[in-house]
Amino acid sequence: MPAKVLSAGLLGVDAYKVEVEVDAGRGVQNLFLVVGLPDAAVKESRERVQAALKNSQYHVGFKKWTVNLAPADVRKEGPSFDLPIALGMLQAVGELEARDDGEYLVAGELALDGAVRPVRGALPLAVCAREAACRGILVPAANAAEAAVVEGVDVIPVASLREAAEFMAGEREIPPWRVDLASLFDASRRYALDFSDVKGQEHAKRALEVAAAGGHNVLMLGPPGSGKTMLAKRLPTIIPDMSLAEALETTKVHSVAGLLPRERALVASRPFRAPHHTVSEAGLAGGGSIPKPGEVSLAHNGVLFLDELPEFKRASLEVLRQPLEDGAVTIARAKMSLSFPSRFMLAAAMNPCPCGWLGSPARQCRCTPHQVQGYLHRISGPLLDRIDIHLEVPTVRYKELTEERRGELSAAIRERVNRAREVQRRRLGGTAVHCNAQMTTRDVEKWCLPEAEGEQLLRNAIERLGLTARAYHRVLKLARTIADLDGVEGVAAGHISEAIQYRTLDRKAWA
């Protein structure tokens, strides 16, 4: 009778249950067949598994091995099925009698000497074990802390095939791995950078404070060396701290992508992703034959920074439209369609012209007006409409660079941002909207309409600048955020005026 061991596979950012069935038939020579849509890494498990069994002093003899991974209509990938296959082979020949005190889900890659190597996706695998009502999950020791973040399931760390076999036979007791989730969460919420490092650029800091308070996207326009990248890297430090639910969501994405450091079981600080401008569409949005998360998903609940924005390929930039609007990216293939979470703040930076010195007092620009317009128009109007704040960042003056007084701490700015976000949470409570940037048209009409003087100011701006309907709504959302930072209920003319000032490219190049 075939042996059966429970395991799990990854599909998107979630895991699904896989039954590993092993049959040992008679044969004069050793044959090993894996069925159930395995990829190359799964097919190669036969060599790893047989070597690991031999070097762990287990003798299973010459058999006609048939390994079935059910459900058979979903493609399986990765080496995490090595350990369950090996345990199934031991059960099939009577070398191992599984314990009967509850079913365990098993995952792990085997080295040739029988050691168990870490796998990616330990967090979603543990979630799958809990949802399948398993008593526990056997994972590589290096993945134990990550899997133990999931409550309600015993996480059993194993370092070798023999350890796993003896535990499953009831011959060895391995205490479940425990973590203090609250302490782990608090210890991980640290940033190495701070806004106090930035000299000058007070208006830019104010604009980024407004962006963080309302979750708005921002584009910084300025010459080389003006501090655009420095400002962007410090943006995560003033966004409200992540909740535990957000940390688990973000950790799941990084775990599936195989980017979670072994020393960090939880991503509790806001992610900051800065892909190079040569990144492909698949690298940015995600993809592959079995889709994996891209940069927009790795920046989930954090900041995606695109430096030298016009240098990105047009096709790569256009894939940002869906995640910017929906907070998720959908990747469709012939046999499947997967959705990855991608709710992030977009921070982009660019020079004002190809040489970078247009409008700078430091050097003279060498570009013609036609070259400047061609450079700026590399960014499509629809993408620009989805960026709420267009911010000019001029060169920092020598006096500001050399002054001893440090800037305001990120903690102080974040405190004001938290107060504004709390106002928004109370106002938008009971809906799927969490901040002003996510408000629907109906929400804008209800909460963002300006007073009479502000309405007249906005009407004049629309007529002169030719703002689109989307830009009009984004100005109102910005004004609502500025009013929240000021702690007032109404949207006044001053709030509208400041919001319009953050539409630099509407007022200049696109006007």
Coordinates of C-alpha atoms in Angstrom, one line a residue:
M1 CA 0.0 0.0 0.0
P2 CA 1.4 3.4 -0.9
A3 CA 2.8 5.6 1.9
K4 CA 1.5 9.1 2.2
V5 CA 3.2 12.2 3.7
L6 CA 1.6 15.7 3.8
S7 CA 3.5 18.6 2.3
A8 CA 2.7 21.9 0.7
G9 CA 3.6 23.9 -2.5
L10 CA 3.7 27.6 -3.2
L11 CA 1.3 29.3 -5.5
G12 CA 1.7 33.1 -5.6
V13 CA 2.1 34.3 -2.0
D14 CA 0.1 31.4 -0.5
A15 CA 0.6 27.7 0.0
Y16 CA -1.6 24.8 -0.9
K17 CA -1.7 21.3 0.5
V18 CA 0.1 18.6 -1.4
E19 CA -0.1 14.9 -0.6
V20 CA 3.2 13.1 -1.4
E21 CA 2.3 9.4 -2.2
V22 CA 5.1 6.9 -2.5
D23 CA 4.8 3.4 -3.9
A24 CA 7.6 0.8 -3.8
G25 CA 7.1 -1.7 -6.5
R26 CA 9.2 -4.8 -7.3
G27 CA 12.1 -4.4 -9.7
V28 CA 15.5 -5.8 -10.5
Q29 CA 16.9 -2.4 -10.9
N30 CA 16.3 0.9 -9.2
L31 CA 13.8 3.1 -11.0
F32 CA 12.4 6.4 -9.7
L33 CA 9.5 8.2 -11.3
V34 CA 8.0 11.4 -10.1
V35 CA 4.6 12.4 -11.4
G36 CA 2.1 15.2 -10.7
L37 CA 3.5 18.1 -12.8
P38 CA 7.0 18.4 -11.2
D39 CA 9.5 21.0 -12.4
A40 CA 13.2 20.2 -13.0
A41 CA 14.1 20.8 -9.3
V42 CA 11.5 18.3 -8.2
K43 CA 12.5 15.7 -10.7
E44 CA 16.1 16.0 -9.6
S45 CA 15.0 15.2 -6.0
R46 CA 15.5 11.5 -6.8
E47 CA 19.3 11.8 -6.8
R48 CA 19.3 14.0 -3.7
V49 CA 16.9 11.8 -1.8
Q50 CA 18.6 8.5 -2.6
A51 CA 22.0 9.8 -1.7
A52 CA 20.7 11.3 1.6
L53 CA 19.0 8.0 2.5
K54 CA 22.3 6.0 1.9
N55 CA 24.5 8.5 3.8
S56 CA 22.0 8.5 6.7
Q57 CA 22.4 4.7 7.0
Y58 CA 19.0 3.8 5.6
H59 CA 18.8 1.0 3.2
V60 CA 15.6 0.8 1.1
G61 CA 16.8 -1.7 -1.6
F62 CA 16.2 -1.8 -5.3
K63 CA 12.6 -0.8 -6.0
K64 CA 10.5 0.7 -8.7
W65 CA 9.7 3.9 -7.0
T66 CA 6.6 5.9 -8.0
V67 CA 6.1 9.3 -6.3
N68 CA 2.9 11.1 -7.0
L69 CA 2.4 14.8 -5.9
A70 CA -1.4 15.4 -5.6
P71 CA -3.2 17.4 -6.8
A72 CA -1.7 16.4 -10.1
D73 CA -3.1 19.3 -12.2
V74 CA -1.0 22.0 -10.4
R75 CA 2.6 22.5 -11.3
K76 CA 5.0 21.8 -8.4
E77 CA 8.3 23.6 -8.1
G78 CA 11.3 23.8 -5.8
P79 CA 13.3 21.3 -3.7
S80 CA 11.0 21.5 -0.6
F81 CA 9.5 18.1 -1.4
D82 CA 12.9 16.2 -0.8
L83 CA 12.2 15.6 2.9
P84 CA 8.6 14.4 2.5
I85 CA 9.6 12.1 -0.4
A86 CA 12.4 10.5 1.7
L87 CA 10.1 9.9 4.7
G88 CA 7.5 8.4 2.3
M89 CA 10.1 6.0 1.0
L90 CA 11.0 4.9 4.5
Q91 CA 7.4 4.3 5.3
A92 CA 6.8 2.4 2.1
V93 CA 9.5 -0.2 2.9
G94 CA 8.6 -0.5 6.6
E95 CA 11.6 1.4 7.9
L96 CA 9.4 4.0 9.5
E97 CA 6.1 3.8 11.2
A98 CA 4.6 7.3 11.4
R99 CA 3.4 8.5 14.8
D100 CA -0.4 8.6 15.4
D101 CA -0.7 11.7 17.7
G102 CA -1.6 14.1 14.9
E103 CA -0.7 14.7 11.3
Y104 CA 2.4 16.8 10.5
L105 CA 3.1 18.8 7.4
V106 CA 6.7 18.3 6.1
A107 CA 8.9 20.5 4.0
G108 CA 12.7 20.7 3.4
E109 CA 15.5 20.3 0.9
L110 CA 18.0 17.5 1.5
A111 CA 21.8 17.7 1.1
L112 CA 23.6 14.6 -0.1
D113 CA 24.8 13.9 3.5
G114 CA 21.2 13.9 4.8
A115 CA 21.3 17.5 6.2
V116 CA 18.1 19.5 5.8
R117 CA 18.6 22.8 4.0
P118 CA 16.3 25.8 4.3
V119 CA 13.5 26.5 1.8
R120 CA 11.7 29.6 0.8
G121 CA 8.1 30.3 1.9
A122 CA 8.2 28.8 5.4
L123 CA 5.7 31.4 6.6
P124 CA 2.9 30.6 4.1
L125 CA 3.7 26.8 4.6
A126 CA 3.0 27.2 8.3
V127 CA -0.2 29.1 7.5
C128 CA -1.2 26.2 5.3
A129 CA -0.5 23.7 8.1
R130 CA -2.7 25.7 10.4
E131 CA -5.5 25.9 7.9
A132 CA -5.3 22.2 7.2
A133 CA -5.8 21.6 11.0
C134 CA -2.4 19.9 11.3
R135 CA -0.9 19.5 14.7
G136 CA 2.4 20.8 13.5
I137 CA 4.9 21.3 10.7
L138 CA 8.4 19.9 10.2
V139 CA 10.7 22.6 8.7
P140 CA 14.5 23.0 8.4
A141 CA 16.0 24.5 11.5
A142 CA 17.1 27.6 9.7
N143 CA 13.4 28.3 8.8
A144 CA 12.0 27.6 12.3
A145 CA 11.9 31.2 13.6
E146 CA 10.1 32.4 10.4
A147 CA 7.5 29.6 10.6
A148 CA 7.0 30.1 14.4
V149 CA 5.6 33.5 13.7
V150 CA 2.3 31.7 12.8
E151 CA 0.4 30.9 16.0
G152 CA -1.8 27.8 16.5
V153 CA 0.6 25.3 15.0
D154 CA 3.7 23.5 16.4
V155 CA 6.9 24.2 14.5
I156 CA 9.3 21.3 14.7
P157 CA 12.9 22.3 13.6
V158 CA 14.9 19.4 12.1
A159 CA 18.6 19.5 11.0
S160 CA 18.9 16.2 9.3
L161 CA 16.8 13.4 7.7
R162 CA 17.5 11.1 10.6
E163 CA 16.2 13.6 13.1
A164 CA 13.0 14.0 11.1
A165 CA 12.6 10.2 10.7
E166 CA 13.1 9.5 14.4
F167 CA 10.7 12.3 15.3
M168 CA 8.0 10.9 13.0
A169 CA 8.5 7.5 14.4
G170 CA 8.1 8.8 18.0
E171 CA 11.7 7.8 18.9
R172 CA 12.9 11.4 19.4
E173 CA 11.1 14.3 21.0
I174 CA 11.9 17.8 19.6
P175 CA 10.3 20.7 21.4
P176 CA 8.3 23.1 19.2
W177 CA 10.1 26.3 18.4
R178 CA 8.6 29.3 20.2
V179 CA 9.1 33.0 19.5
D180 CA 7.9 36.0 21.5
L181 CA 6.0 37.7 18.6
A182 CA 5.6 41.1 20.4
S183 CA 9.3 41.3 21.3
L184 CA 10.3 40.2 17.8
F185 CA 8.0 42.8 16.3
D186 CA 9.4 45.6 18.4
A187 CA 13.0 44.7 17.9
S188 CA 12.6 44.7 14.1
R189 CA 11.0 48.1 13.9
R190 CA 14.3 50.0 13.5
Y191 CA 15.7 52.3 10.8
A192 CA 19.4 53.2 10.3
L193 CA 18.6 56.5 8.6
D194 CA 16.9 59.7 9.9
F195 CA 15.6 62.9 8.4
S196 CA 17.8 64.8 10.8
D197 CA 20.7 63.9 8.5
V198 CA 19.3 66.1 5.7
K199 CA 20.6 69.7 5.6
G200 CA 18.3 72.3 4.2
Q201 CA 15.5 71.3 1.8
E202 CA 12.8 72.3 4.3
H203 CA 10.1 72.6 1.7
A204 CA 11.0 69.2 0.4
K205 CA 10.7 67.7 3.9
R206 CA 7.3 69.4 4.3
A207 CA 6.1 67.8 1.0
L208 CA 7.3 64.4 2.0
E209 CA 5.5 64.8 5.4
V210 CA 2.3 65.6 3.5
A211 CA 3.0 62.5 1.2
A212 CA 3.5 60.2 4.3
A213 CA 0.4 61.6 6.1
G214 CA -1.9 60.8 3.2
G215 CA -0.1 57.9 1.5
H216 CA 0.5 60.1 -1.6
N217 CA 2.9 59.3 -4.4
V218 CA 5.7 61.8 -5.0
L219 CA 8.0 62.8 -7.9
M220 CA 11.1 64.8 -7.1
L221 CA 12.6 67.0 -9.8
G222 CA 16.0 68.5 -9.4
P223 CA 19.7 68.6 -10.6
P224 CA 22.2 65.9 -9.7
G225 CA 23.4 66.0 -6.0
S226 CA 20.4 68.0 -4.7
G227 CA 19.5 65.2 -2.3
K228 CA 16.6 63.5 -4.0
T229 CA 17.8 60.0 -3.2
M230 CA 18.8 60.9 0.3
L231 CA 15.3 62.2 0.9
A232 CA 13.6 59.2 -0.6
K233 CA 15.6 56.7 1.5
R234 CA 14.4 58.4 4.6
L235 CA 10.7 58.4 3.6
P236 CA 10.0 55.0 5.3
T237 CA 11.1 56.5 8.6
I238 CA 8.2 58.9 8.8
I239 CA 5.4 56.6 7.5
P240 CA 3.4 55.2 10.4
D241 CA 4.8 52.1 12.0
M242 CA 3.6 48.8 10.5
S243 CA 0.9 46.9 12.3
L244 CA 1.4 43.2 13.0
A245 CA -1.0 42.3 10.2
E246 CA 0.9 44.4 7.8
A247 CA 4.2 42.9 9.0
L248 CA 2.9 39.4 8.4
E249 CA 1.6 40.3 4.9
T250 CA 5.0 41.8 4.0
T251 CA 7.0 38.9 5.4
K252 CA 4.9 36.4 3.4
V253 CA 5.8 38.2 0.1
H254 CA 9.6 38.3 1.0
S255 CA 9.5 34.7 2.2
V256 CA 8.0 33.5 -1.0
A257 CA 10.5 35.4 -3.1
G258 CA 13.3 33.9 -1.0
L259 CA 14.6 37.3 0.1
L260 CA 13.9 37.0 3.9
P261 CA 17.3 37.1 5.7
R262 CA 17.8 34.1 8.0
E263 CA 18.5 36.3 11.0
R264 CA 15.1 38.1 10.5
A265 CA 11.9 36.1 11.1
L266 CA 9.7 39.1 10.5
V267 CA 9.8 42.2 8.3
A268 CA 8.5 44.8 10.8
S269 CA 10.1 48.0 9.2
R270 CA 8.7 49.5 6.1
P271 CA 10.3 48.0 2.9
F272 CA 12.3 50.3 0.6
R273 CA 12.9 48.9 -2.9
A274 CA 15.0 50.8 -5.4
P275 CA 15.3 48.7 -8.7
H276 CA 17.7 49.8 -11.4
H277 CA 16.3 51.6 -14.4
T278 CA 17.2 48.6 -16.6
V279 CA 14.6 46.4 -14.8
S280 CA 12.3 44.5 -17.0
E281 CA 8.5 44.5 -16.9
A282 CA 8.5 41.0 -15.2
G283 CA 11.1 42.2 -12.7
L284 CA 9.0 45.2 -11.8
A285 CA 5.5 43.7 -11.8
G286 CA 6.4 40.0 -11.3
G287 CA 6.2 37.1 -13.6
G288 CA 7.8 33.8 -14.8
S289 CA 6.3 30.5 -16.0
I290 CA 5.2 30.1 -12.4
P291 CA 4.7 33.8 -11.4
K292 CA 6.8 35.2 -8.6
P293 CA 6.4 38.6 -6.9
G294 CA 8.2 41.6 -8.5
E295 CA 9.5 44.8 -7.1
V296 CA 6.0 46.4 -6.7
S297 CA 5.0 43.5 -4.5
L298 CA 8.3 43.4 -2.5
A299 CA 7.6 47.1 -1.7
H300 CA 4.1 46.2 -0.4
N301 CA 3.3 48.3 2.7
G302 CA 6.5 50.3 2.0
V303 CA 8.2 52.6 -0.6
L304 CA 9.1 51.8 -4.2
F305 CA 11.8 54.3 -5.3
L306 CA 12.4 54.8 -9.0
D307 CA 15.6 56.9 -9.5
E308 CA 16.2 58.5 -12.9
L309 CA 12.5 57.9 -13.8
P310 CA 12.8 58.8 -17.6
E311 CA 15.5 56.2 -18.0
F312 CA 13.1 53.4 -17.3
K313 CA 11.7 51.6 -20.3
R314 CA 8.2 53.0 -21.2
A315 CA 6.7 49.5 -21.1
S316 CA 8.1 48.9 -17.6
L317 CA 6.6 52.2 -16.3
E318 CA 3.2 51.5 -17.8
V319 CA 2.9 48.2 -15.7
L320 CA 2.7 50.5 -12.6
R321 CA -0.7 51.7 -13.5
Q322 CA -2.7 48.7 -12.1
P323 CA -0.9 48.4 -8.8
L324 CA -1.0 52.2 -8.3
E325 CA -4.8 52.2 -8.7
D326 CA -5.8 48.8 -7.2
G327 CA -3.0 48.0 -4.6
A328 CA -2.5 44.6 -6.3
V329 CA -1.0 43.3 -9.5
T330 CA -2.6 40.4 -11.5
I331 CA -0.4 38.2 -13.6
A332 CA -2.3 36.0 -16.1
R333 CA -0.8 32.8 -17.7
A334 CA -2.5 30.2 -19.9
K335 CA -3.1 27.8 -16.9
M336 CA -3.4 30.2 -14.0
S337 CA -3.9 33.8 -12.9
L338 CA -2.3 35.0 -9.7
S339 CA -2.7 38.2 -7.8
F340 CA 0.1 39.7 -5.7
P341 CA -0.4 42.5 -3.1
S342 CA 1.3 45.7 -4.1
R343 CA 0.0 48.6 -2.0
F344 CA 3.0 50.9 -1.8
M345 CA 4.0 54.6 -1.9
L346 CA 5.8 55.5 -5.1
A347 CA 8.7 57.9 -4.8
A348 CA 10.4 58.8 -8.0
A349 CA 13.3 61.1 -8.9
M350 CA 14.4 62.7 -12.1
N351 CA 16.6 65.5 -13.5
P352 CA 14.9 68.5 -15.1
C353 CA 16.6 67.8 -18.5
P354 CA 19.0 65.3 -20.1
C355 CA 22.2 67.1 -18.8
G356 CA 20.5 67.7 -15.4
W357 CA 21.3 71.4 -14.9
L358 CA 18.2 73.2 -16.2
G359 CA 17.5 76.1 -13.8
S360 CA 20.5 75.3 -11.6
P361 CA 22.7 78.3 -10.5
A362 CA 25.7 75.9 -10.3
R363 CA 26.1 75.1 -14.0
Q364 CA 24.7 76.1 -17.3
C365 CA 22.2 73.8 -19.1
R366 CA 23.4 72.6 -22.6
C367 CA 20.0 71.2 -23.7
T368 CA 17.7 72.7 -26.3
P369 CA 14.1 73.3 -25.5
H370 CA 13.2 70.4 -27.8
Q371 CA 15.5 68.0 -25.9
V372 CA 14.0 69.1 -22.6
Q373 CA 10.5 68.5 -23.8
G374 CA 11.4 65.1 -25.2
Y375 CA 13.1 64.1 -22.0
L376 CA 10.1 65.1 -19.8
H377 CA 7.6 63.4 -22.2
R378 CA 9.2 60.0 -21.6
I379 CA 6.8 59.9 -18.7
S380 CA 3.3 59.4 -19.9
G381 CA 0.5 61.7 -18.9
P382 CA -1.6 58.8 -17.4
L383 CA 1.3 57.7 -15.1
L384 CA 2.0 61.3 -14.1
D385 CA -1.7 61.8 -13.2
R386 CA -1.3 59.0 -10.7
I387 CA 1.5 60.9 -8.9
D388 CA 0.0 63.4 -6.5
I389 CA 3.0 65.5 -5.6
H390 CA 5.5 67.0 -8.1
L391 CA 8.3 68.4 -6.1
E392 CA 11.2 70.7 -7.1
V393 CA 14.4 69.9 -5.2
P394 CA 17.0 72.7 -5.9
T395 CA 20.7 72.5 -5.2
V396 CA 21.5 72.9 -1.5
R397 CA 23.4 76.2 -0.7
Y398 CA 26.8 76.1 0.9
K399 CA 25.5 78.0 4.0
E400 CA 22.9 75.2 4.6
L401 CA 25.5 72.5 4.1
T402 CA 27.9 73.8 6.7
E403 CA 25.5 74.9 9.4
E404 CA 25.9 72.8 12.6
R405 CA 22.2 72.7 13.5
R406 CA 20.7 69.3 12.6
G407 CA 17.3 68.9 11.1
E408 CA 14.1 67.6 12.7
L409 CA 14.1 64.0 13.8
S410 CA 12.1 61.5 11.9
A411 CA 10.3 60.5 15.1
A412 CA 9.0 64.0 15.5
I413 CA 7.7 64.1 11.9
R414 CA 6.2 60.6 12.3
E415 CA 4.3 61.8 15.3
R416 CA 2.5 64.5 13.3
V417 CA 1.9 62.0 10.5
N418 CA 0.4 59.5 13.0
R419 CA -2.0 62.1 14.3
A420 CA -3.1 62.9 10.7
R421 CA -3.5 59.2 9.9
E422 CA -5.6 58.7 13.1
V423 CA -8.0 61.4 11.9
Q424 CA -8.3 59.6 8.6
R425 CA -8.9 56.3 10.2
R426 CA -11.7 57.7 12.3
R427 CA -13.2 59.5 9.3
L428 CA -13.0 56.5 6.9
G429 CA -13.7 53.8 9.5
G430 CA -15.8 50.8 8.3
T431 CA -14.5 51.1 4.7
A432 CA -11.7 49.5 2.8
V433 CA -10.0 52.9 2.6
H434 CA -7.1 53.5 5.0
C435 CA -5.7 56.9 4.0
N436 CA -6.6 59.9 1.9
A437 CA -4.7 58.8 -1.2
Q438 CA -7.0 55.7 -1.4
M439 CA -10.3 57.7 -1.2
T440 CA -12.9 57.0 -3.9
T441 CA -14.7 59.7 -5.9
R442 CA -17.6 59.5 -3.5
D443 CA -15.3 59.9 -0.5
V444 CA -13.7 63.0 -2.2
E445 CA -17.1 64.6 -2.7
K446 CA -18.1 63.9 0.9
W447 CA -14.9 64.9 2.7
C448 CA -12.7 67.0 0.5
L449 CA -14.9 69.8 -1.0
P450 CA -13.2 73.2 -0.3
E451 CA -14.7 76.3 1.1
A452 CA -16.0 79.0 -1.3
E453 CA -12.6 80.9 -1.6
G454 CA -10.7 77.6 -2.1
E455 CA -13.3 76.5 -4.7
Q456 CA -12.7 79.6 -6.8
L457 CA -8.9 79.2 -6.5
L458 CA -9.2 75.6 -7.7
R459 CA -11.5 76.6 -10.6
N460 CA -8.9 79.1 -11.8
A461 CA -6.1 76.6 -11.6
I462 CA -8.0 74.0 -13.6
E463 CA -8.8 76.5 -16.3
R464 CA -5.2 77.8 -16.6
L465 CA -3.4 74.4 -16.2
G466 CA -5.9 72.1 -18.0
L467 CA -5.9 69.6 -15.2
T468 CA -7.5 66.3 -15.9
A469 CA -10.4 64.9 -13.7
R470 CA -7.9 62.6 -12.0
A471 CA -5.5 65.5 -11.2
Y472 CA -8.5 67.5 -9.9
H473 CA -9.4 64.8 -7.5
R474 CA -5.8 64.3 -6.4
V475 CA -5.4 68.1 -5.6
L476 CA -8.5 67.8 -3.4
K477 CA -7.1 64.7 -1.7
L478 CA -3.8 66.5 -1.1
A479 CA -5.7 69.5 0.3
R480 CA -7.6 67.2 2.7
T481 CA -4.3 65.7 3.9
I482 CA -2.8 69.2 4.5
A483 CA -5.9 70.2 6.5
D484 CA -5.6 67.0 8.6
L485 CA -2.0 67.9 9.4
D486 CA -3.2 71.3 10.5
G487 CA -5.8 69.6 12.7
V488 CA -8.8 71.4 11.0
E489 CA -12.0 69.9 9.6
G490 CA -12.6 72.3 6.7
V491 CA -10.5 72.5 3.5
A492 CA -9.5 76.2 3.2
A493 CA -8.0 78.2 0.4
G494 CA -4.6 77.9 2.0
H495 CA -4.8 74.1 1.8
I496 CA -5.9 74.2 -1.8
S497 CA -3.1 76.7 -2.7
E498 CA -0.4 74.5 -1.1
A499 CA -1.8 71.4 -2.9
I500 CA -1.7 73.2 -6.3
Q501 CA 2.0 74.1 -5.6
Y502 CA 2.7 70.4 -5.5
R503 CA 1.7 70.0 -9.2
T504 CA 5.0 71.4 -10.6
L505 CA 4.8 69.5 -13.9
D506 CA 1.3 70.6 -14.5
R507 CA 2.3 74.2 -13.9
K508 CA 5.4 74.0 -16.1
A509 CA 6.3 71.3 -18.6
W510 CA 2.9 69.8 -19.2
A511 CA 1.0 73.2 -19.1

